[in-house]
């Protein structure tokens, strides 16, 4: 069965610093991978997706992620953190050919400090 | 263009009661999925509806049931509520054959 593992339940960065949120996946077939963001008391917003086209994927709000098959990773990065980036981030996987059931990681809470 | 909407926003129920949550998908979408998100956890897949039928189901008991209407809107029903059913219930819509899912704001259910 496919799964994702997010390393680090909490990440704290200074405003203007690099943001790196880690996600590793496990899947026996090519997966589709997603990053979602959740602000307090809100639903999930899609940041970006990997669907087997370009391995470097650009999303909204300056975020990007790189699919690395050799490392089974799909880490999320942003060159310069902003206070408004403070939120919970979830990595998720869908196995291609299935009925599009999303399997989520446990989430990483990003804190941005002055 | 309206996104995914859910009602109600918050709900408080007593153990043993039954609850119905509602979801309207994003315009043009025909598939609705439901997820349960317990506090501090990632969302867990409950089930998915397409063409008014349950297409896939996660590891949830039969107390959880659903329905999809001809206009693609959906309901999630939970019977015999347990304290452990307290969670944020998220609805997501998508277009059949496409993997992107768009989420609503959720319904916060508290069981006392």
PDB file of C-alpha atoms in Angstrom:
ATOM      1  CA  UNK A   1       0.000   0.000   0.000  1.00  0.00           C
ATOM      2  CA  UNK A   2       1.175   3.510  -0.714  1.00  0.00           C
ATOM      3  CA  UNK A   3       2.097   5.874   2.098  1.00  0.00           C
ATOM      4  CA  UNK A   4       3.949   9.095   2.839  1.00  0.00           C
ATOM      5  CA  UNK A   5       6.192   9.976   5.758  1.00  0.00           C
ATOM      6  CA  UNK A   6       6.752  13.548   6.818  1.00  0.00           C
ATOM      7  CA  UNK A   7       9.928  14.036   8.815  1.00  0.00           C
ATOM      8  CA  UNK A   8       9.560  16.601  11.557  1.00  0.00           C
ATOM      9  CA  UNK A   9       6.179  17.391  13.086  1.00  0.00           C
ATOM     10  CA  UNK A  10       7.326  20.952  13.825  1.00  0.00           C
ATOM     11  CA  UNK A  11       9.694  23.172  11.862  1.00  0.00           C
ATOM     12  CA  UNK A  12      10.663  26.682  12.927  1.00  0.00           C
ATOM     13  CA  UNK A  13      12.400  29.177  10.629  1.00  0.00           C
ATOM     14  CA  UNK A  14      13.152  32.867  10.756  1.00  0.00           C
ATOM     15  CA  UNK A  15      11.389  35.244   8.398  1.00  0.00           C
ATOM     16  CA  UNK A  16      13.412  35.414   5.177  1.00  0.00           C
ATOM     17  CA  UNK A  17      15.081  32.028   5.742  1.00  0.00           C
ATOM     18  CA  UNK A  18      14.790  28.937   3.544  1.00  0.00           C
ATOM     19  CA  UNK A  19      11.828  26.677   4.199  1.00  0.00           C
ATOM     20  CA  UNK A  20      12.391  22.922   3.753  1.00  0.00           C
ATOM     21  CA  UNK A  21       9.635  20.450   4.626  1.00  0.00           C
ATOM     22  CA  UNK A  22      10.444  16.808   4.053  1.00  0.00           C
ATOM     23  CA  UNK A  23       8.243  14.108   2.544  1.00  0.00           C
ATOM     24  CA  UNK A  24       9.170  10.570   1.550  1.00  0.00           C
ATOM     25  CA  UNK A  25       6.767   8.246  -0.212  1.00  0.00           C
ATOM     26  CA  UNK A  26       6.351   4.526  -0.508  1.00  0.00           C
ATOM     27  CA  UNK A  27       4.661   3.139  -3.587  1.00  0.00           C
ATOM     28  CA  UNK A  28       5.208   0.140  -5.833  1.00  0.00           C
ATOM     29  CA  UNK A  29       3.852   1.997  -8.846  1.00  0.00           C
ATOM     30  CA  UNK A  30       4.357   5.577 -10.061  1.00  0.00           C
ATOM     31  CA  UNK A  31       2.552   7.873  -7.661  1.00  0.00           C
ATOM     32  CA  UNK A  32       0.959  11.253  -7.972  1.00  0.00           C
ATOM     33  CA  UNK A  33       2.123  13.483  -5.111  1.00  0.00           C
ATOM     34  CA  UNK A  34       0.599  16.586  -3.588  1.00  0.00           C
ATOM     35  CA  UNK A  35       1.326  19.224  -0.979  1.00  0.00           C
ATOM     36  CA  UNK A  36      -1.580  20.853   0.828  1.00  0.00           C
ATOM     37  CA  UNK A  37      -1.567  23.715   3.339  1.00  0.00           C
ATOM     38  CA  UNK A  38      -4.042  24.123   6.183  1.00  0.00           C
ATOM     39  CA  UNK A  39      -4.451  27.383   8.074  1.00  0.00           C
ATOM     40  CA  UNK A  40      -6.053  27.282  11.538  1.00  0.00           C
ATOM     41  CA  UNK A  41      -9.708  26.297  11.498  1.00  0.00           C
ATOM     42  CA  UNK A  42      -9.763  25.989   7.730  1.00  0.00           C
ATOM     43  CA  UNK A  43      -9.855  23.284   5.080  1.00  0.00           C
ATOM     44  CA  UNK A  44      -6.946  22.198   2.910  1.00  0.00           C
ATOM     45  CA  UNK A  45      -5.612  24.263   0.027  1.00  0.00           C
ATOM     46  CA  UNK A  46      -3.649  22.638  -2.780  1.00  0.00           C
ATOM     47  CA  UNK A  47      -0.126  24.097  -3.006  1.00  0.00           C
ATOM     48  CA  UNK A  48       1.264  21.986  -5.834  1.00  0.00           C
ATOM     49  CA  UNK A  49       1.136  18.571  -7.470  1.00  0.00           C
ATOM     50  CA  UNK A  50       3.428  16.116  -9.237  1.00  0.00           C
ATOM     51  CA  UNK A  51       1.759  14.068 -11.967  1.00  0.00           C
ATOM     52  CA  UNK A  52       4.742  12.534 -13.809  1.00  0.00           C
ATOM     53  CA  UNK A  53       5.512  15.522 -16.007  1.00  0.00           C
ATOM     54  CA  UNK A  54       8.350  17.837 -14.894  1.00  0.00           C
ATOM     55  CA  UNK A  55      10.136  16.658 -11.746  1.00  0.00           C
ATOM     56  CA  UNK A  56      10.489  20.220 -10.429  1.00  0.00           C
ATOM     57  CA  UNK A  57       7.032  21.521  -9.670  1.00  0.00           C
ATOM     58  CA  UNK A  58       6.180  25.126  -8.904  1.00  0.00           C
ATOM     59  CA  UNK A  59       3.151  25.974  -6.840  1.00  0.00           C
ATOM     60  CA  UNK A  60       1.385  28.910  -5.313  1.00  0.00           C
ATOM     61  CA  UNK A  61       2.856  31.413  -2.840  1.00  0.00           C
ATOM     62  CA  UNK A  62       6.421  30.812  -4.044  1.00  0.00           C
ATOM     63  CA  UNK A  63       6.599  27.147  -3.018  1.00  0.00           C
ATOM     64  CA  UNK A  64       8.140  24.424  -5.132  1.00  0.00           C
ATOM     65  CA  UNK A  65       8.914  20.721  -4.781  1.00  0.00           C
ATOM     66  CA  UNK A  66      11.198  18.282  -6.557  1.00  0.00           C
ATOM     67  CA  UNK A  67      10.261  14.661  -7.250  1.00  0.00           C
ATOM     68  CA  UNK A  68      13.316  12.420  -6.772  1.00  0.00           C
ATOM     69  CA  UNK A  69      12.556   8.825  -7.649  1.00  0.00           C
ATOM     70  CA  UNK A  70      15.975   7.555  -6.518  1.00  0.00           C
ATOM     71  CA  UNK A  71      15.378   8.996  -3.046  1.00  0.00           C
ATOM     72  CA  UNK A  72      11.577   8.429  -3.042  1.00  0.00           C
ATOM     73  CA  UNK A  73      11.250  12.023  -1.902  1.00  0.00           C
ATOM     74  CA  UNK A  74       9.079  15.023  -2.658  1.00  0.00           C
ATOM     75  CA  UNK A  75      10.394  17.778  -0.374  1.00  0.00           C
ATOM     76  CA  UNK A  76       8.704  21.189  -0.280  1.00  0.00           C
ATOM     77  CA  UNK A  77      10.848  24.331  -0.374  1.00  0.00           C
ATOM     78  CA  UNK A  78      10.513  28.089  -0.401  1.00  0.00           C
ATOM     79  CA  UNK A  79      13.555  30.368  -0.692  1.00  0.00           C
ATOM     80  CA  UNK A  80      12.356  33.023   1.744  1.00  0.00           C
ATOM     81  CA  UNK A  81       9.807  32.445   4.494  1.00  0.00           C
ATOM     82  CA  UNK A  82       7.090  34.961   5.240  1.00  0.00           C
ATOM     83  CA  UNK A  83       5.065  35.278   8.419  1.00  0.00           C
ATOM     84  CA  UNK A  84       1.943  34.364   6.460  1.00  0.00           C
ATOM     85  CA  UNK A  85       3.463  30.930   5.655  1.00  0.00           C
ATOM     86  CA  UNK A  86       2.872  29.779   9.232  1.00  0.00           C
ATOM     87  CA  UNK A  87       0.456  26.856   8.899  1.00  0.00           C
ATOM     88  CA  UNK A  88       0.190  23.057   8.824  1.00  0.00           C
ATOM     89  CA  UNK A  89       1.528  21.373   5.696  1.00  0.00           C
ATOM     90  CA  UNK A  90       0.482  17.931   4.491  1.00  0.00           C
ATOM     91  CA  UNK A  91       2.083  15.715   1.898  1.00  0.00           C
ATOM     92  CA  UNK A  92      -0.273  13.260   0.178  1.00  0.00           C
ATOM     93  CA  UNK A  93      -0.083  10.479  -2.393  1.00  0.00           C
ATOM     94  CA  UNK A  94      -2.430   8.906  -4.884  1.00  0.00           C
ATOM     95  CA  UNK A  95      -1.501   5.705  -6.629  1.00  0.00           C
ATOM     96  CA  UNK A  96      -2.165   6.059 -10.332  1.00  0.00           C
ATOM     97  CA  UNK A  97      -4.931   3.850 -11.641  1.00  0.00           C
ATOM     98  CA  UNK A  98      -6.839   3.779  -8.365  1.00  0.00           C
ATOM     99  CA  UNK A  99     -10.037   5.600  -7.577  1.00  0.00           C
ATOM    100  CA  UNK A 100      -8.102   8.661  -6.453  1.00  0.00           C
ATOM    101  CA  UNK A 101      -8.031   8.054  -2.701  1.00  0.00           C
ATOM    102  CA  UNK A 102      -5.601  10.497  -1.084  1.00  0.00           C
ATOM    103  CA  UNK A 103      -3.319   9.120   1.615  1.00  0.00           C
ATOM    104  CA  UNK A 104      -1.913  11.885   3.819  1.00  0.00           C
ATOM    105  CA  UNK A 105       1.139  12.202   5.995  1.00  0.00           C
ATOM    106  CA  UNK A 106       0.843  13.293   9.604  1.00  0.00           C
ATOM    107  CA  UNK A 107       1.631  16.897   8.787  1.00  0.00           C
ATOM    108  CA  UNK A 108       4.351  19.415   9.613  1.00  0.00           C
ATOM    109  CA  UNK A 109       3.563  22.591  11.504  1.00  0.00           C
ATOM    110  CA  UNK A 110       5.640  25.484  10.190  1.00  0.00           C
ATOM    111  CA  UNK A 111       6.396  28.326  12.584  1.00  0.00           C
ATOM    112  CA  UNK A 112       7.915  31.549  11.232  1.00  0.00           C
ATOM    113  CA  UNK A 113       9.629  33.861  13.689  1.00  0.00           C
ATOM    114  CA  UNK A 114      10.859  37.446  13.381  1.00  0.00           C
TER     115      UNK A 114
ATOM    116  CA  UNK B   1     -16.956  30.251  -9.382  1.00  0.00           C
ATOM    117  CA  UNK B   2     -18.087  28.730  -6.085  1.00  0.00           C
ATOM    118  CA  UNK B   3     -15.690  26.353  -4.473  1.00  0.00           C
ATOM    119  CA  UNK B   4     -16.581  23.381  -2.295  1.00  0.00           C
ATOM    120  CA  UNK B   5     -19.092  24.282   0.398  1.00  0.00           C
ATOM    121  CA  UNK B   6     -19.978  22.362   3.538  1.00  0.00           C
ATOM    122  CA  UNK B   7     -22.682  22.712   6.159  1.00  0.00           C
ATOM    123  CA  UNK B   8     -22.963  23.135   9.006  1.00  0.00           C
ATOM    124  CA  UNK B   9     -19.692  24.751  10.108  1.00  0.00           C
ATOM    125  CA  UNK B  10     -19.877  23.419  13.638  1.00  0.00           C
ATOM    126  CA  UNK B  11     -22.018  20.790  15.299  1.00  0.00           C
ATOM    127  CA  UNK B  12     -22.309  19.473  18.838  1.00  0.00           C
ATOM    128  CA  UNK B  13     -23.963  16.095  19.384  1.00  0.00           C
ATOM    129  CA  UNK B  14     -24.412  13.683  22.259  1.00  0.00           C
ATOM    130  CA  UNK B  15     -23.019  10.158  22.309  1.00  0.00           C
ATOM    131  CA  UNK B  16     -25.433   7.739  20.613  1.00  0.00           C
ATOM    132  CA  UNK B  17     -27.057  10.344  18.402  1.00  0.00           C
ATOM    133  CA  UNK B  18     -26.976  10.491  14.628  1.00  0.00           C
ATOM    134  CA  UNK B  19     -25.593  13.298  12.448  1.00  0.00           C
ATOM    135  CA  UNK B  20     -25.788  14.341   8.807  1.00  0.00           C
ATOM    136  CA  UNK B  21     -23.171  16.539   7.156  1.00  0.00           C
ATOM    137  CA  UNK B  22     -23.611  18.106   3.737  1.00  0.00           C
ATOM    138  CA  UNK B  23     -21.310  18.997   0.873  1.00  0.00           C
ATOM    139  CA  UNK B  24     -21.707  20.787  -2.443  1.00  0.00           C
ATOM    140  CA  UNK B  25     -18.870  20.181  -4.894  1.00  0.00           C
ATOM    141  CA  UNK B  26     -17.007  22.741  -6.928  1.00  0.00           C
ATOM    142  CA  UNK B  27     -18.838  23.698 -10.101  1.00  0.00           C
ATOM    143  CA  UNK B  28     -18.199  21.128 -12.837  1.00  0.00           C
ATOM    144  CA  UNK B  29     -17.013  18.391 -10.479  1.00  0.00           C
ATOM    145  CA  UNK B  30     -18.807  15.054 -10.314  1.00  0.00           C
ATOM    146  CA  UNK B  31     -16.895  13.125  -7.644  1.00  0.00           C
ATOM    147  CA  UNK B  32     -17.045  13.700  -3.887  1.00  0.00           C
ATOM    148  CA  UNK B  33     -14.723  12.253  -1.257  1.00  0.00           C
ATOM    149  CA  UNK B  34     -15.062  12.483   2.522  1.00  0.00           C
ATOM    150  CA  UNK B  35     -12.200  12.586   5.014  1.00  0.00           C
ATOM    151  CA  UNK B  36     -12.018  12.619   8.806  1.00  0.00           C
ATOM    152  CA  UNK B  37      -9.305  14.693  10.445  1.00  0.00           C
ATOM    153  CA  UNK B  38      -8.801  14.092  14.147  1.00  0.00           C
ATOM    154  CA  UNK B  39      -7.035  16.770  16.158  1.00  0.00           C
ATOM    155  CA  UNK B  40      -3.328  16.863  15.343  1.00  0.00           C
ATOM    156  CA  UNK B  41      -3.608  14.223  12.622  1.00  0.00           C
ATOM    157  CA  UNK B  42      -3.680  14.086   8.848  1.00  0.00           C
ATOM    158  CA  UNK B  43      -7.015  13.506   7.105  1.00  0.00           C
ATOM    159  CA  UNK B  44      -8.170   9.890   6.810  1.00  0.00           C
ATOM    160  CA  UNK B  45     -10.181   8.749   3.779  1.00  0.00           C
ATOM    161  CA  UNK B  46     -13.737   7.649   4.599  1.00  0.00           C
ATOM    162  CA  UNK B  47     -15.281   7.024   1.177  1.00  0.00           C
ATOM    163  CA  UNK B  48     -15.781   8.406  -2.316  1.00  0.00           C
ATOM    164  CA  UNK B  49     -18.948   8.834  -4.380  1.00  0.00           C
ATOM    165  CA  UNK B  50     -19.292   8.964  -8.140  1.00  0.00           C
ATOM    166  CA  UNK B  51     -22.467   8.618 -10.191  1.00  0.00           C
ATOM    167  CA  UNK B  52     -24.439   8.314  -6.957  1.00  0.00           C
ATOM    168  CA  UNK B  53     -22.564   5.179  -5.907  1.00  0.00           C
ATOM    169  CA  UNK B  54     -19.886   4.528  -3.323  1.00  0.00           C
ATOM    170  CA  UNK B  55     -16.802   3.824  -5.406  1.00  0.00           C
ATOM    171  CA  UNK B  56     -14.187   3.262  -2.717  1.00  0.00           C
ATOM    172  CA  UNK B  57     -14.210   3.018   1.059  1.00  0.00           C
ATOM    173  CA  UNK B  58     -11.575   3.476   3.713  1.00  0.00           C
ATOM    174  CA  UNK B  59     -11.242   1.661   7.023  1.00  0.00           C
ATOM    175  CA  UNK B  60     -14.362   3.030   8.698  1.00  0.00           C
ATOM    176  CA  UNK B  61     -17.252   1.079  10.268  1.00  0.00           C
ATOM    177  CA  UNK B  62     -20.709   0.776   8.750  1.00  0.00           C
ATOM    178  CA  UNK B  63     -21.904   3.503  11.126  1.00  0.00           C
ATOM    179  CA  UNK B  64     -20.478   5.836   8.502  1.00  0.00           C
ATOM    180  CA  UNK B  65     -22.636   5.999   5.394  1.00  0.00           C
ATOM    181  CA  UNK B  66     -23.142   8.417   2.580  1.00  0.00           C
ATOM    182  CA  UNK B  67     -25.177   9.451  -0.353  1.00  0.00           C
ATOM    183  CA  UNK B  68     -24.670  11.393  -3.553  1.00  0.00           C
ATOM    184  CA  UNK B  69     -27.526  13.192  -5.262  1.00  0.00           C
ATOM    185  CA  UNK B  70     -28.113  13.735  -9.001  1.00  0.00           C
ATOM    186  CA  UNK B  71     -26.733  17.276  -8.698  1.00  0.00           C
ATOM    187  CA  UNK B  72     -23.469  15.716  -7.345  1.00  0.00           C
ATOM    188  CA  UNK B  73     -23.921  17.075  -3.827  1.00  0.00           C
ATOM    189  CA  UNK B  74     -23.323  14.605  -1.043  1.00  0.00           C
ATOM    190  CA  UNK B  75     -24.197  13.749   2.535  1.00  0.00           C
ATOM    191  CA  UNK B  76     -22.196  11.956   5.201  1.00  0.00           C
ATOM    192  CA  UNK B  77     -24.226  10.207   7.894  1.00  0.00           C
ATOM    193  CA  UNK B  78     -22.818   8.887  11.134  1.00  0.00           C
ATOM    194  CA  UNK B  79     -24.983   6.750  13.420  1.00  0.00           C
ATOM    195  CA  UNK B  80     -24.534   5.853  17.081  1.00  0.00           C
ATOM    196  CA  UNK B  81     -21.981   8.584  17.646  1.00  0.00           C
ATOM    197  CA  UNK B  82     -18.954   7.845  19.803  1.00  0.00           C
ATOM    198  CA  UNK B  83     -16.698  10.320  21.589  1.00  0.00           C
ATOM    199  CA  UNK B  84     -13.969   9.270  19.166  1.00  0.00           C
ATOM    200  CA  UNK B  85     -15.999  10.546  16.228  1.00  0.00           C
ATOM    201  CA  UNK B  86     -15.177  14.109  17.294  1.00  0.00           C
ATOM    202  CA  UNK B  87     -13.160  15.522  14.413  1.00  0.00           C
ATOM    203  CA  UNK B  88     -13.081  17.883  11.462  1.00  0.00           C
ATOM    204  CA  UNK B  89     -14.927  16.298   8.548  1.00  0.00           C
ATOM    205  CA  UNK B  90     -13.655  17.405   5.180  1.00  0.00           C
ATOM    206  CA  UNK B  91     -15.331  17.068   1.836  1.00  0.00           C
ATOM    207  CA  UNK B  92     -13.289  17.149  -1.365  1.00  0.00           C
ATOM    208  CA  UNK B  93     -14.509  17.288  -4.932  1.00  0.00           C
ATOM    209  CA  UNK B  94     -12.847  16.327  -8.170  1.00  0.00           C
ATOM    210  CA  UNK B  95     -13.601  15.557 -11.790  1.00  0.00           C
ATOM    211  CA  UNK B  96     -13.641  11.871 -12.728  1.00  0.00           C
ATOM    212  CA  UNK B  97     -10.345  10.889 -14.332  1.00  0.00           C
ATOM    213  CA  UNK B  98      -8.496  13.792 -12.725  1.00  0.00           C
ATOM    214  CA  UNK B  99      -6.493  13.417  -9.537  1.00  0.00           C
ATOM    215  CA  UNK B 100      -6.702  16.933  -8.106  1.00  0.00           C
ATOM    216  CA  UNK B 101      -9.058  17.194  -5.183  1.00  0.00           C
ATOM    217  CA  UNK B 102     -10.379  20.496  -3.872  1.00  0.00           C
ATOM    218  CA  UNK B 103     -11.383  20.695  -0.242  1.00  0.00           C
ATOM    219  CA  UNK B 104     -14.150  22.517   1.532  1.00  0.00           C
ATOM    220  CA  UNK B 105     -13.710  24.346   4.846  1.00  0.00           C
ATOM    221  CA  UNK B 106     -14.899  21.346   6.843  1.00  0.00           C
ATOM    222  CA  UNK B 107     -17.485  20.656   9.534  1.00  0.00           C
ATOM    223  CA  UNK B 108     -16.232  20.519  13.113  1.00  0.00           C
ATOM    224  CA  UNK B 109     -18.150  17.784  14.948  1.00  0.00           C
ATOM    225  CA  UNK B 110     -17.946  17.570  18.718  1.00  0.00           C
ATOM    226  CA  UNK B 111     -19.466  14.563  20.467  1.00  0.00           C
ATOM    227  CA  UNK B 112     -20.091  14.950  24.204  1.00  0.00           C
TER     228      UNK B 112
END
